[in-house]
Amino acid sequence: MHFLNTVSFLSIFVVSALFPLSASACEGPCITNTTDKYIEKFTTPVKTLLGYTNIKIASRFYIPSTADCASHLQDAYHKVAYASLENAIFPSYFHGKCEQHTANGTLVNPPGCPNPDCPVVCGTPGSMVHFFPVLRNITVTTHEEIFALLTKQDSASFQDVKTCVLNAMPAKKCPNKDASHTTRSFSRLFAARFPRSLARGSFTGLSRRETCFDDATFEKDLHDVLQAGMVQMWPDVCDAHNEYAKCNWEKEMKAFILQFP
Ligand SMILES: *[C@@H]1O[C@H](CO)[C@@H](O)[C@H](O)[C@H]1NC(C)=O
Ligand SMILES: *[C@@H]1O[C@H](CO)[C@@H](O)[C@H](O)[C@H]1NC(C)=O
Ligand SMILES: *[C@@H]1O[C@H](CO)[C@@H](O)[C@H](O)[C@H]1NC(C)=O
């Protein structure tokens, strides 16, 4: 019994020596609350972006903007935002201890570390504050990566937007004598009856009654709209030319992060 206690004491000792539970690393609530705080701050720019995207979709496919097909992208964003952002900030960039080897081989925290302004990239609030421009850029570019994934043709969110647009599109009212049960086969049937060159034309070149497209052309058009509407617009929404001034929140975020020990 005494022996076992000694062993377990030793193993705890060894484990904690190897992986010290440093109270100064950003962990637990520091990670979850900081990530949540960022998601809260990004709500407005994401809403702005989706508003633009919705208008672009509506004008491209002659559907009312009240169809709100971009809402499917919003839903998909909510599902992945937390995990993507936490992963991009914490294990991917801000992690590890701040201690550095001195000449005599001991480990010491450099001045300012762990908090409040630690000039070593490590997993502490002080480091996140010191490298705030990197932290900000990570949060902005992670959003761009999320939007790129959500607008890929093989993503569920892309297909949801597509279904939404097709349901709202005047094109589905095109004459169709053959019974067809799905939008997809409808598009194919229609494309077969109309010359491809016509089907490939821009929507604006056709009257509303004639806007019938084959599936591949429709998907390509939708993909282009979503790339232009979401992925390419994002840096502008955040004001990339001005150090992402609109997605910065430097004062507020630094104060928020430094509340953690
Ligand atoms: C972290 O967030 C949780 C849940 O929102 C909250 O209860 C807690 O008070 C927060 N902690 C800090 C230090 O902000
Ligand atoms: C090693 O050097 C640091 C300063 O660089 C000093 O604070 C520490 O006391 C030294 N340790 C030993 C064992 O000499
Ligand atoms: C952050 O991104 C902006 C805009 O692309 C760039 O000008 C700046 O140099 C980046 N800053 C850092 C620290 O990476």
mmCIF file of C-alpha atoms and ligand atoms in Angstrom:
data_model
loop_
_atom_site.group_PDB
_atom_site.id
_atom_site.type_symbol
_atom_site.label_atom_id
_atom_site.label_comp_id
_atom_site.label_asym_id
_atom_site.label_seq_id
_atom_site.Cartn_x
_atom_site.Cartn_y
_atom_site.Cartn_z
ATOM 1 C CA MET A 1 0.000 0.000 0.000
ATOM 2 C CA HIS A 2 2.736 2.352 1.013
ATOM 3 C CA PHE A 3 4.698 1.243 -2.038
ATOM 4 C CA LEU A 4 1.739 1.870 -4.346
ATOM 5 C CA ASN A 5 1.185 5.282 -2.851
ATOM 6 C CA THR A 6 4.811 6.091 -3.428
ATOM 7 C CA VAL A 7 4.590 4.923 -7.026
ATOM 8 C CA SER A 8 1.480 6.939 -7.727
ATOM 9 C CA PHE A 9 2.985 9.924 -5.985
ATOM 10 C CA LEU A 10 6.098 9.557 -8.140
ATOM 11 C CA SER A 11 4.144 9.170 -11.353
ATOM 12 C CA ILE A 12 2.090 12.255 -10.579
ATOM 13 C CA PHE A 13 5.306 14.039 -9.792
ATOM 14 C CA VAL A 14 6.939 12.928 -13.046
ATOM 15 C CA VAL A 15 3.862 13.725 -15.148
ATOM 16 C CA SER A 16 3.497 17.151 -13.634
ATOM 17 C CA ALA A 17 7.189 17.832 -14.098
ATOM 18 C CA LEU A 18 6.901 16.943 -17.776
ATOM 19 C CA PHE A 19 3.589 18.709 -18.324
ATOM 20 C CA PRO A 20 3.313 21.354 -15.647
ATOM 21 C CA LEU A 21 -0.247 22.496 -15.185
ATOM 22 C CA SER A 22 0.733 26.077 -15.576
ATOM 23 C CA ALA A 23 -2.001 28.396 -14.435
ATOM 24 C CA SER A 24 -0.607 31.004 -16.794
ATOM 25 C CA ALA A 25 -1.261 29.229 -20.103
ATOM 26 C CA CYS A 26 -4.449 30.111 -21.929
ATOM 27 C CA GLU A 27 -6.456 27.008 -21.269
ATOM 28 C CA GLY A 28 -9.943 25.996 -20.210
ATOM 29 C CA PRO A 29 -12.175 29.073 -19.979
ATOM 30 C CA CYS A 30 -9.439 31.251 -21.462
ATOM 31 C CA ILE A 31 -9.639 29.188 -24.669
ATOM 32 C CA THR A 32 -13.387 28.681 -24.803
ATOM 33 C CA ASN A 33 -14.368 32.189 -23.731
ATOM 34 C CA THR A 34 -11.850 33.906 -26.005
ATOM 35 C CA THR A 35 -13.075 31.836 -28.959
ATOM 36 C CA ASP A 36 -16.701 32.575 -28.067
ATOM 37 C CA LYS A 37 -15.880 36.258 -27.710
ATOM 38 C CA TYR A 38 -14.385 36.300 -31.206
ATOM 39 C CA ILE A 39 -17.438 34.599 -32.653
ATOM 40 C CA GLU A 40 -19.615 37.192 -30.952
ATOM 41 C CA LYS A 41 -17.485 40.031 -32.374
ATOM 42 C CA PHE A 42 -17.557 38.532 -35.878
ATOM 43 C CA THR A 43 -21.355 38.329 -35.870
ATOM 44 C CA THR A 44 -21.702 41.784 -37.408
ATOM 45 C CA PRO A 45 -19.154 41.470 -40.251
ATOM 46 C CA VAL A 46 -20.437 37.968 -41.066
ATOM 47 C CA LYS A 47 -23.976 39.337 -41.194
ATOM 48 C CA THR A 48 -22.817 42.147 -43.481
ATOM 49 C CA LEU A 49 -21.091 39.661 -45.761
ATOM 50 C CA LEU A 50 -24.103 37.370 -45.944
ATOM 51 C CA GLY A 51 -26.298 40.371 -46.714
ATOM 52 C CA TYR A 52 -24.131 41.172 -49.748
ATOM 53 C CA THR A 53 -24.083 37.513 -50.751
ATOM 54 C CA ASN A 54 -27.836 37.296 -50.539
ATOM 55 C CA ILE A 55 -28.262 40.341 -52.790
ATOM 56 C CA LYS A 56 -25.784 38.944 -55.312
ATOM 57 C CA ILE A 57 -27.579 35.601 -55.430
ATOM 58 C CA ALA A 58 -30.955 37.314 -55.806
ATOM 59 C CA SER A 59 -29.904 39.605 -58.648
ATOM 60 C CA ARG A 60 -27.991 36.884 -60.491
ATOM 61 C CA PHE A 61 -30.865 34.407 -60.526
ATOM 62 C CA TYR A 62 -33.855 36.786 -60.581
ATOM 63 C CA ILE A 63 -35.163 35.665 -57.254
ATOM 64 C CA PRO A 64 -36.505 37.875 -54.490
ATOM 65 C CA SER A 65 -33.920 38.620 -51.836
ATOM 66 C CA THR A 66 -36.580 37.595 -49.326
ATOM 67 C CA ALA A 67 -35.891 34.003 -50.417
ATOM 68 C CA ASP A 68 -32.816 34.508 -48.203
ATOM 69 C CA CYS A 69 -30.866 31.629 -49.709
ATOM 70 C CA ALA A 70 -27.702 32.875 -47.993
ATOM 71 C CA SER A 71 -29.247 31.864 -44.668
ATOM 72 C CA HIS A 72 -28.119 28.298 -45.408
ATOM 73 C CA LEU A 73 -24.546 29.568 -45.373
ATOM 74 C CA GLN A 74 -25.202 31.287 -42.075
ATOM 75 C CA ASP A 75 -26.461 28.031 -40.558
ATOM 76 C CA ALA A 76 -23.468 26.118 -41.861
ATOM 77 C CA TYR A 77 -21.112 28.807 -40.555
ATOM 78 C CA HIS A 78 -22.584 28.474 -37.082
ATOM 79 C CA LYS A 79 -21.937 24.758 -37.104
ATOM 80 C CA VAL A 80 -18.242 24.996 -37.880
ATOM 81 C CA ALA A 81 -17.151 28.418 -36.617
ATOM 82 C CA TYR A 82 -16.260 27.504 -33.057
ATOM 83 C CA ALA A 83 -14.181 24.414 -33.808
ATOM 84 C CA SER A 84 -12.374 26.037 -36.738
ATOM 85 C CA LEU A 85 -11.504 29.169 -34.829
ATOM 86 C CA GLU A 86 -10.408 27.437 -31.639
ATOM 87 C CA ASN A 87 -8.209 25.086 -33.598
ATOM 88 C CA ALA A 88 -6.653 27.858 -35.681
ATOM 89 C CA ILE A 89 -5.831 30.031 -32.668
ATOM 90 C CA PHE A 90 -4.784 27.575 -30.015
ATOM 91 C CA PRO A 91 -3.106 24.390 -30.939
ATOM 92 C CA SER A 92 -2.146 25.742 -34.337
ATOM 93 C CA TYR A 93 -0.448 28.954 -33.236
ATOM 94 C CA PHE A 94 -0.597 29.948 -29.582
ATOM 95 C CA HIS A 95 0.626 27.003 -27.555
ATOM 96 C CA GLY A 96 3.443 25.824 -25.372
ATOM 97 C CA LYS A 97 5.411 27.443 -22.602
ATOM 98 C CA CYS A 98 7.222 30.739 -22.732
ATOM 99 C CA GLU A 99 10.322 29.727 -20.755
ATOM 100 C CA GLN A 100 13.641 29.990 -22.509
ATOM 101 C CA HIS A 101 17.011 28.404 -21.774
ATOM 102 C CA THR A 102 19.498 30.686 -20.076
ATOM 103 C CA ALA A 103 23.298 30.425 -20.416
ATOM 104 C CA ASN A 104 23.493 28.153 -17.346
ATOM 105 C CA GLY A 105 20.842 25.848 -18.739
ATOM 106 C CA THR A 106 17.960 26.818 -16.513
ATOM 107 C CA LEU A 107 14.570 27.762 -17.856
ATOM 108 C CA VAL A 108 13.272 31.214 -17.134
ATOM 109 C CA ASN A 109 10.354 33.291 -18.291
ATOM 110 C CA PRO A 110 11.548 36.237 -20.368
ATOM 111 C CA PRO A 111 10.479 39.691 -19.177
ATOM 112 C CA GLY A 112 6.757 40.242 -19.716
ATOM 113 C CA CYS A 113 6.024 36.520 -19.688
ATOM 114 C CA PRO A 114 3.734 34.908 -19.121
ATOM 115 C CA ASN A 115 1.598 38.076 -18.753
ATOM 116 C CA PRO A 116 0.821 40.819 -19.645
ATOM 117 C CA ASP A 117 2.977 41.335 -22.744
ATOM 118 C CA CYS A 118 5.041 38.311 -23.588
ATOM 119 C CA PRO A 119 7.277 38.632 -26.654
ATOM 120 C CA VAL A 120 7.544 34.836 -27.084
ATOM 121 C CA VAL A 121 4.997 32.917 -29.118
ATOM 122 C CA CYS A 122 3.455 30.662 -26.527
ATOM 123 C CA GLY A 123 0.088 29.714 -25.130
ATOM 124 C CA THR A 124 -0.440 32.555 -22.705
ATOM 125 C CA PRO A 125 -2.693 35.585 -22.644
ATOM 126 C CA GLY A 126 0.440 37.777 -22.545
ATOM 127 C CA SER A 127 1.693 36.240 -25.778
ATOM 128 C CA MET A 128 -1.696 36.629 -27.477
ATOM 129 C CA VAL A 129 -1.675 40.277 -26.511
ATOM 130 C CA HIS A 130 1.892 40.843 -27.681
ATOM 131 C CA PHE A 131 1.212 39.150 -31.008
ATOM 132 C CA PHE A 132 -2.232 40.629 -31.309
ATOM 133 C CA PRO A 133 -1.883 41.487 -35.047
ATOM 134 C CA VAL A 134 -1.118 37.822 -35.725
ATOM 135 C CA LEU A 135 -4.057 36.721 -33.599
ATOM 136 C CA ARG A 136 -6.345 39.125 -35.460
ATOM 137 C CA ASN A 137 -5.087 37.924 -38.837
ATOM 138 C CA ILE A 138 -5.617 34.302 -37.822
ATOM 139 C CA THR A 139 -9.214 35.003 -36.889
ATOM 140 C CA VAL A 140 -9.888 36.875 -40.146
ATOM 141 C CA THR A 141 -8.202 34.391 -42.469
ATOM 142 C CA THR A 142 -9.817 31.437 -40.691
ATOM 143 C CA HIS A 143 -13.151 32.977 -41.604
ATOM 144 C CA GLU A 144 -12.048 33.208 -45.209
ATOM 145 C CA GLU A 145 -11.095 29.522 -45.116
ATOM 146 C CA ILE A 146 -14.456 28.617 -43.611
ATOM 147 C CA PHE A 147 -16.262 30.539 -46.358
ATOM 148 C CA ALA A 148 -14.170 28.822 -49.027
ATOM 149 C CA LEU A 149 -15.203 25.430 -47.643
ATOM 150 C CA LEU A 150 -18.878 26.339 -47.282
ATOM 151 C CA THR A 151 -19.075 27.500 -50.893
ATOM 152 C CA LYS A 152 -17.420 24.462 -52.455
ATOM 153 C CA GLN A 153 -19.737 22.738 -54.894
ATOM 154 C CA ASP A 154 -19.599 19.437 -53.051
ATOM 155 C CA SER A 155 -20.444 20.936 -49.665
ATOM 156 C CA ALA A 156 -23.835 20.405 -48.059
ATOM 157 C CA SER A 157 -24.265 24.169 -47.635
ATOM 158 C CA PHE A 158 -23.672 24.792 -51.358
ATOM 159 C CA GLN A 159 -26.286 22.182 -52.207
ATOM 160 C CA ASP A 160 -28.719 23.751 -49.724
ATOM 161 C CA VAL A 161 -28.261 27.154 -51.340
ATOM 162 C CA LYS A 162 -28.730 25.567 -54.745
ATOM 163 C CA THR A 163 -31.998 23.921 -53.731
ATOM 164 C CA CYS A 164 -33.186 27.208 -52.237
ATOM 165 C CA VAL A 165 -32.361 29.139 -55.422
ATOM 166 C CA LEU A 166 -33.965 26.562 -57.692
ATOM 167 C CA ASN A 167 -37.116 26.601 -55.590
ATOM 168 C CA ALA A 168 -37.314 30.369 -55.869
ATOM 169 C CA MET A 169 -36.211 30.695 -59.495
ATOM 170 C CA PRO A 170 -38.552 31.634 -62.315
ATOM 171 C CA ALA A 171 -36.711 29.050 -64.422
ATOM 172 C CA LYS A 172 -38.627 26.219 -62.840
ATOM 173 C CA LYS A 173 -41.734 27.602 -64.498
ATOM 174 C CA CYS A 174 -40.318 26.901 -67.934
ATOM 175 C CA PRO A 175 -42.648 24.811 -70.106
ATOM 176 C CA ASN A 176 -42.062 21.135 -69.579
ATOM 177 C CA LYS A 177 -44.385 18.648 -71.172
ATOM 178 C CA ASP A 178 -42.479 15.589 -70.032
ATOM 179 C CA ALA A 179 -43.132 14.689 -66.471
ATOM 180 C CA SER A 180 -40.013 15.155 -64.447
ATOM 181 C CA HIS A 181 -39.878 14.756 -60.768
ATOM 182 C CA THR A 182 -36.755 16.436 -59.674
ATOM 183 C CA THR A 183 -35.217 19.764 -60.432
ATOM 184 C CA ARG A 184 -32.105 18.030 -61.604
ATOM 185 C CA SER A 185 -33.839 15.896 -64.203
ATOM 186 C CA PHE A 186 -35.961 18.854 -65.122
ATOM 187 C CA SER A 187 -32.844 20.864 -65.874
ATOM 188 C CA ARG A 188 -31.354 18.037 -67.887
ATOM 189 C CA LEU A 189 -34.520 17.521 -69.921
ATOM 190 C CA PHE A 190 -34.740 21.151 -70.604
ATOM 191 C CA ALA A 191 -31.093 21.472 -71.510
ATOM 192 C CA ALA A 192 -31.524 18.614 -73.967
ATOM 193 C CA ARG A 193 -34.251 20.528 -75.783
ATOM 194 C CA PHE A 194 -32.423 23.822 -75.917
ATOM 195 C CA PRO A 195 -29.079 24.453 -77.541
ATOM 196 C CA ARG A 196 -26.231 24.474 -75.055
ATOM 197 C CA SER A 197 -24.984 27.755 -76.378
ATOM 198 C CA LEU A 198 -28.255 29.309 -75.341
ATOM 199 C CA ALA A 199 -28.282 27.571 -71.999
ATOM 200 C CA ARG A 200 -24.732 28.682 -71.328
ATOM 201 C CA GLY A 201 -25.572 32.305 -71.994
ATOM 202 C CA SER A 202 -25.815 34.671 -69.120
ATOM 203 C CA PHE A 203 -29.130 34.976 -67.363
ATOM 204 C CA THR A 204 -29.337 38.566 -68.422
ATOM 205 C CA GLY A 205 -29.317 37.515 -72.058
ATOM 206 C CA LEU A 206 -32.500 35.556 -71.628
ATOM 207 C CA SER A 207 -35.991 36.552 -70.752
ATOM 208 C CA ARG A 208 -37.312 35.304 -67.473
ATOM 209 C CA ARG A 209 -39.472 32.684 -69.111
ATOM 210 C CA GLU A 210 -36.476 31.276 -70.910
ATOM 211 C CA THR A 211 -34.034 31.043 -68.051
ATOM 212 C CA CYS A 212 -33.596 27.315 -68.095
ATOM 213 C CA PHE A 213 -30.170 25.931 -67.417
ATOM 214 C CA ASP A 214 -28.478 22.636 -67.329
ATOM 215 C CA ASP A 215 -27.309 21.561 -63.935
ATOM 216 C CA ALA A 216 -23.584 21.975 -64.500
ATOM 217 C CA THR A 217 -23.977 25.499 -65.848
ATOM 218 C CA PHE A 218 -26.246 26.446 -63.017
ATOM 219 C CA GLU A 219 -23.816 25.083 -60.431
ATOM 220 C CA LYS A 220 -20.908 26.897 -62.022
ATOM 221 C CA ASP A 221 -22.809 30.181 -62.014
ATOM 222 C CA LEU A 222 -23.826 29.712 -58.404
ATOM 223 C CA HIS A 223 -20.278 28.825 -57.449
ATOM 224 C CA ASP A 224 -18.979 31.982 -59.139
ATOM 225 C CA VAL A 225 -21.535 34.109 -57.343
ATOM 226 C CA LEU A 226 -20.680 32.579 -53.980
ATOM 227 C CA GLN A 227 -16.943 32.923 -54.521
ATOM 228 C CA ALA A 228 -17.345 36.559 -55.487
ATOM 229 C CA GLY A 229 -19.997 37.187 -52.864
ATOM 230 C CA MET A 230 -18.409 35.524 -49.878
ATOM 231 C CA VAL A 231 -14.774 34.601 -50.242
ATOM 232 C CA GLN A 232 -13.599 37.581 -52.269
ATOM 233 C CA MET A 233 -15.739 40.149 -50.451
ATOM 234 C CA TRP A 234 -14.540 39.127 -47.013
ATOM 235 C CA PRO A 235 -11.229 41.040 -46.967
ATOM 236 C CA ASP A 236 -13.138 44.185 -47.975
ATOM 237 C CA VAL A 237 -15.721 43.673 -45.254
ATOM 238 C CA CYS A 238 -12.876 43.490 -42.724
ATOM 239 C CA ASP A 239 -10.975 46.344 -44.411
ATOM 240 C CA ALA A 240 -7.861 44.431 -45.430
ATOM 241 C CA HIS A 241 -6.205 47.565 -46.812
ATOM 242 C CA ASN A 242 -6.317 49.085 -43.371
ATOM 243 C CA GLU A 243 -4.944 46.169 -41.314
ATOM 244 C CA TYR A 244 -8.414 44.615 -41.030
ATOM 245 C CA ALA A 245 -9.587 47.626 -39.054
ATOM 246 C CA LYS A 246 -13.194 46.454 -39.149
ATOM 247 C CA CYS A 247 -12.377 43.047 -37.640
ATOM 248 C CA ASN A 248 -9.819 44.228 -35.124
ATOM 249 C CA TRP A 249 -11.446 45.080 -31.768
ATOM 250 C CA GLU A 250 -7.958 45.425 -30.329
ATOM 251 C CA LYS A 251 -8.703 47.246 -27.083
ATOM 252 C CA GLU A 252 -11.688 45.139 -26.185
ATOM 253 C CA MET A 253 -10.074 41.819 -27.077
ATOM 254 C CA LYS A 254 -6.805 42.557 -25.284
ATOM 255 C CA ALA A 255 -8.679 43.481 -22.118
ATOM 256 C CA PHE A 256 -10.828 40.396 -22.460
ATOM 257 C CA ILE A 257 -7.850 38.074 -22.919
ATOM 258 C CA LEU A 258 -5.865 39.598 -20.055
ATOM 259 C CA GLN A 259 -8.640 38.915 -17.557
ATOM 260 C CA PHE A 260 -7.406 35.316 -17.613
ATOM 261 C CA PRO A 261 -4.472 34.595 -15.322
HETATM 262 C C1 LIG B 1 -16.635 32.052 -19.484
HETATM 263 O O1 LIG B 1 -17.863 31.759 -20.100
HETATM 264 C C2 LIG B 1 -18.785 31.093 -19.265
HETATM 265 C C3 LIG B 1 -19.982 30.711 -20.098
HETATM 266 O O2 LIG B 1 -20.391 31.785 -20.892
HETATM 267 C C4 LIG B 1 -19.137 32.026 -18.101
HETATM 268 O O3 LIG B 1 -20.049 31.376 -17.243
HETATM 269 C C5 LIG B 1 -17.874 32.397 -17.349
HETATM 270 O O4 LIG B 1 -18.187 33.335 -16.331
HETATM 271 C C6 LIG B 1 -16.849 32.990 -18.294
HETATM 272 N N1 LIG B 1 -15.599 33.198 -17.585
HETATM 273 C C7 LIG B 1 -14.916 34.326 -17.654
HETATM 274 C C8 LIG B 1 -13.700 34.412 -16.824
HETATM 275 O O5 LIG B 1 -15.253 35.241 -18.390
HETATM 276 C C1 LIG B 2 21.021 30.838 -14.057
HETATM 277 O O1 LIG B 2 20.973 32.109 -14.652
HETATM 278 C C2 LIG B 2 19.816 32.894 -14.281
HETATM 279 C C3 LIG B 2 19.873 34.226 -15.043
HETATM 280 O O2 LIG B 2 20.239 34.030 -16.360
HETATM 281 C C4 LIG B 2 19.782 33.131 -12.798
HETATM 282 O O3 LIG B 2 18.619 33.852 -12.459
HETATM 283 C C5 LIG B 2 19.800 31.806 -12.092
HETATM 284 O O4 LIG B 2 19.900 32.021 -10.706
HETATM 285 C C6 LIG B 2 20.993 30.949 -12.526
HETATM 286 N N1 LIG B 2 20.889 29.623 -11.908
HETATM 287 C C7 LIG B 2 21.919 28.995 -11.427
HETATM 288 C C8 LIG B 2 21.627 27.638 -10.862
HETATM 289 O O5 LIG B 2 23.028 29.479 -11.439
HETATM 290 C C1 LIG B 3 -2.148 40.919 -41.330
HETATM 291 O O1 LIG B 3 -2.802 41.025 -42.582
HETATM 292 C C2 LIG B 3 -2.675 42.292 -43.176
HETATM 293 C C3 LIG B 3 -3.578 42.347 -44.388
HETATM 294 O O2 LIG B 3 -3.325 41.279 -45.273
HETATM 295 C C4 LIG B 3 -1.215 42.530 -43.529
HETATM 296 O O3 LIG B 3 -1.054 43.807 -44.110
HETATM 297 C C5 LIG B 3 -0.393 42.449 -42.243
HETATM 298 O O4 LIG B 3 0.977 42.545 -42.537
HETATM 299 C C6 LIG B 3 -0.669 41.145 -41.502
HETATM 300 N N1 LIG B 3 -0.030 41.223 -40.209
HETATM 301 C C7 LIG B 3 0.596 40.176 -39.659
HETATM 302 C C8 LIG B 3 1.207 40.410 -38.349
HETATM 303 O O5 LIG B 3 0.656 39.084 -40.205
#
